[in-house]
Amino acid sequence: MSITQTQTQAIPAGRAEGLRRRRGLALPLALGTLLTVLVLLPILLMFLGAMRTGTFVDPRAQFSLRSLQTVYTTLPYLKTLSVTIGASLLVSLIACLVGIALAWLLSRTDIRARGFMEQCVIAPLYLSPFVGALAWLILASPNAGLINVIARDLLGIQGAIINVVSATGVILIMALYNVPYAYMTVSSALKGMDPSMEEASYLNGAGAFTTAYKITLPIVRPAIISAFFFVFVLTCGTFSIPAALGGTQAMPFLAVDIYRAVATFPLDYSRAAAIGTLIFWISLIGVAFYRFASRVATRFVTVTARGYRARLVRLRGWRFAALLFILAYVVLAIILPYLALLYVAFTRFTSSSILDAHFTLANFAAVLGSVSVQQSVLNTLLVGILSPTFCVALGIVLAYAVRRLRVRGGDILDYIAMFPIAVPGIVFGTGIFWTYLMTPAYGTIWILVIAFVASYIPFAYRMIDTSMIQIDKSLEEASSVCGGSHWHTARKITFALIKPGVLSAWILVFIFSIREISAAILLASPSNKVLSVMSWDYLEFGNVQNATIIGLLQTAILGAGIFVGRFVLRVKLSQAT
């Protein structure tokens, strides 16, 4: 072979290698660009928006630090900041105390029907916190609250015996609907813990409560800290409950201030963005503590390869008290609120005496016959189907690229995909507003789909990623050895085995998308209103009955989705959450 022939063969080989490298970079670059536009660009533009005097489409707007200076240095906002942080810490503390007690009772005692009770305890996760707050407004507002009306009618008690339109009421209701998050985190740690140290404590003569206090709780302490900061981050960005229970009159809250800045005259989008940046920093600090505690928790939870069964504490005479405690939580979080919603939806006047109530279907007929409500139902269904579908599709591609293809920059893709978990919904809504204000997507349901996909991609990606990690690679290698192509192996082996995780992720994002209000309310327009925003509008105008009926419609859609997921698709919802 001549030198000339060798050179002509070497050049194509070099080109082929370069082509393979470029192909190897195409997927991570495409995913990185998509995630940057979805996740990072809204946050960046929110910070830019906070440094302007108007929106990007306002020709008179200039760059200015006025809004940032106002929000970060003036007394009213510093006071709201301190109240938001203080209330969030209190909510986290209360939710964790109740969640720990419930987790211990359902994981370490011989209480009966534990599986059923666990489903009841985590049921509030599937429901809208805004609808729950609306129900408690009906139950315990100071003047017309049903509990106060009953106390006045039956017992002759004058004045309010319970008032949720107060700082205490807002904190307790927020804690009530955050308990499942604390319960799930601590319960998982308890279930994954090797009980041998508890057995040793019992053998040395320690009682059940001494063992729980000195052995069990210290071992799961990192999980408790993790749950505390997770609830703290969620609470900092909560809009629905403080807004429904009186807004700034009951208790100033930063998330409510964002909404007021863009919904009340004079509109100040720059100030809303500045408040959003403030919540962003608080959440980022909370998430840093949460991630640190989560990493420590994985070191302390003693999962072993050998089989074991935890010794259950016999409650004996305490069983009734334990049942009463669990029942009280379920009644307060689910049963009582929904009885109140049904009562108001089927009666003519919300403030009339309960004993003389007149029941009617006219309210339902009027609301269901409204064209705007019908459009809202259609928008909700479209957003509820499109958002989880796109979210799960992106999660599958991401997980496959990072775990199986091991693309370059996989760690960076993983970090960006998980980044939205540090961004509350209302902050993301502010960023999405600044990003898509000048695009055709603004004012359509597509802007909601984009916002929800960006917000919930961490949940879909992590669940699918976890399912993919659990698949033994030898199964895929066997397919390749038998002549299966890369795509054939992925389709017949990998994607088939992660199907339960994919379905769980779809159901979870569906639930989040249907009940979401924080981002939806900032991006709402007459043509893209979803049920949660429609219910809020009715409440703002004082029409509690219509707001209640919309809330029940929203719950019915959630219930239908959960039913299909649980009994048709056979999804284990406790794993989805």
mmCIF file of C-alpha atoms in Angstrom, residues 42-58 60-62 64 66-68 70-71 77 254 257-278 426-438 442 447 519 521-526:
data_model
loop_
_atom_site.group_PDB
_atom_site.id
_atom_site.type_symbol
_atom_site.label_atom_id
_atom_site.label_comp_id
_atom_site.label_asym_id
_atom_site.label_seq_id
_atom_site.Cartn_x
_atom_site.Cartn_y
_atom_site.Cartn_z
ATOM 1 C CA PRO A 42 -37.359 32.727 33.461
ATOM 2 C CA ILE A 43 -35.343 33.166 36.661
ATOM 3 C CA LEU A 44 -32.752 35.317 34.865
ATOM 4 C CA LEU A 45 -35.419 37.520 33.280
ATOM 5 C CA MET A 46 -37.202 37.856 36.615
ATOM 6 C CA PHE A 47 -34.008 39.343 38.073
ATOM 7 C CA LEU A 48 -33.702 41.632 35.023
ATOM 8 C CA GLY A 49 -37.358 42.613 35.402
ATOM 9 C CA ALA A 50 -36.728 43.568 39.024
ATOM 10 C CA MET A 51 -34.158 46.082 37.744
ATOM 11 C CA ARG A 52 -36.520 47.912 35.380
ATOM 12 C CA THR A 53 -39.193 50.543 35.838
ATOM 13 C CA GLY A 54 -41.613 48.723 33.526
ATOM 14 C CA THR A 55 -42.062 45.666 31.349
ATOM 15 C CA PHE A 56 -39.854 44.860 28.342
ATOM 16 C CA VAL A 57 -42.629 46.048 25.969
ATOM 17 C CA ASP A 58 -42.878 49.468 27.653
ATOM 18 C CA ARG A 60 -40.506 54.328 28.508
ATOM 19 C CA ALA A 61 -39.119 51.716 30.891
ATOM 20 C CA GLN A 62 -35.521 52.065 32.040
ATOM 21 C CA SER A 64 -33.375 51.096 37.783
ATOM 22 C CA ARG A 66 -35.768 51.386 42.677
ATOM 23 C CA SER A 67 -37.921 48.251 43.111
ATOM 24 C CA LEU A 68 -35.081 46.173 44.562
ATOM 25 C CA THR A 70 -37.825 49.311 48.030
ATOM 26 C CA VAL A 71 -38.309 45.589 48.617
ATOM 27 C CA TYR A 77 -41.296 44.656 53.186
ATOM 28 C CA LEU A 254 -44.573 37.824 50.467
ATOM 29 C CA ASP A 257 -47.703 40.718 47.897
ATOM 30 C CA ILE A 258 -46.540 39.437 44.477
ATOM 31 C CA TYR A 259 -50.141 38.875 43.431
ATOM 32 C CA ARG A 260 -51.290 42.231 44.805
ATOM 33 C CA ALA A 261 -48.503 44.003 42.891
ATOM 34 C CA VAL A 262 -49.778 42.707 39.529
ATOM 35 C CA ALA A 263 -53.508 42.584 40.310
ATOM 36 C CA THR A 264 -54.243 45.903 42.017
ATOM 37 C CA PHE A 265 -53.826 49.430 40.703
ATOM 38 C CA PRO A 266 -51.234 50.805 40.120
ATOM 39 C CA LEU A 267 -49.821 47.666 38.523
ATOM 40 C CA ASP A 268 -46.147 47.257 39.373
ATOM 41 C CA TYR A 269 -44.586 44.258 37.591
ATOM 42 C CA SER A 270 -41.103 45.341 38.575
ATOM 43 C CA ARG A 271 -42.005 45.262 42.274
ATOM 44 C CA ALA A 272 -43.559 41.799 41.829
ATOM 45 C CA ALA A 273 -40.304 40.597 40.272
ATOM 46 C CA ALA A 274 -38.280 42.147 43.115
ATOM 47 C CA ILE A 275 -40.420 40.343 45.725
ATOM 48 C CA GLY A 276 -39.981 37.168 43.670
ATOM 49 C CA THR A 277 -36.200 37.489 43.911
ATOM 50 C CA LEU A 278 -36.502 37.826 47.688
ATOM 51 C CA ILE A 426 -45.500 32.000 42.281
ATOM 52 C CA VAL A 427 -41.833 32.944 41.722
ATOM 53 C CA PHE A 428 -41.721 30.757 38.629
ATOM 54 C CA GLY A 429 -44.949 32.351 37.460
ATOM 55 C CA THR A 430 -43.304 35.771 37.765
ATOM 56 C CA GLY A 431 -40.322 34.608 35.709
ATOM 57 C CA ILE A 432 -42.530 32.980 33.062
ATOM 58 C CA PHE A 433 -44.489 36.232 32.790
ATOM 59 C CA TRP A 434 -41.325 38.237 32.074
ATOM 60 C CA THR A 435 -40.060 35.588 29.618
ATOM 61 C CA TYR A 436 -43.140 35.077 27.454
ATOM 62 C CA LEU A 437 -44.843 38.468 27.697
ATOM 63 C CA MET A 438 -43.918 39.370 24.116
ATOM 64 C CA TYR A 442 -48.818 34.636 26.405
ATOM 65 C CA ILE A 447 -47.970 29.409 28.755
ATOM 66 C CA ALA A 519 -48.352 30.355 38.895
ATOM 67 C CA ILE A 521 -53.115 33.161 38.756
ATOM 68 C CA LEU A 522 -50.230 35.350 37.550
ATOM 69 C CA LEU A 523 -50.475 34.029 33.982
ATOM 70 C CA ALA A 524 -54.258 33.991 33.732
ATOM 71 C CA SER A 525 -56.172 35.748 30.967
ATOM 72 C CA PRO A 526 -59.832 35.480 29.903
#
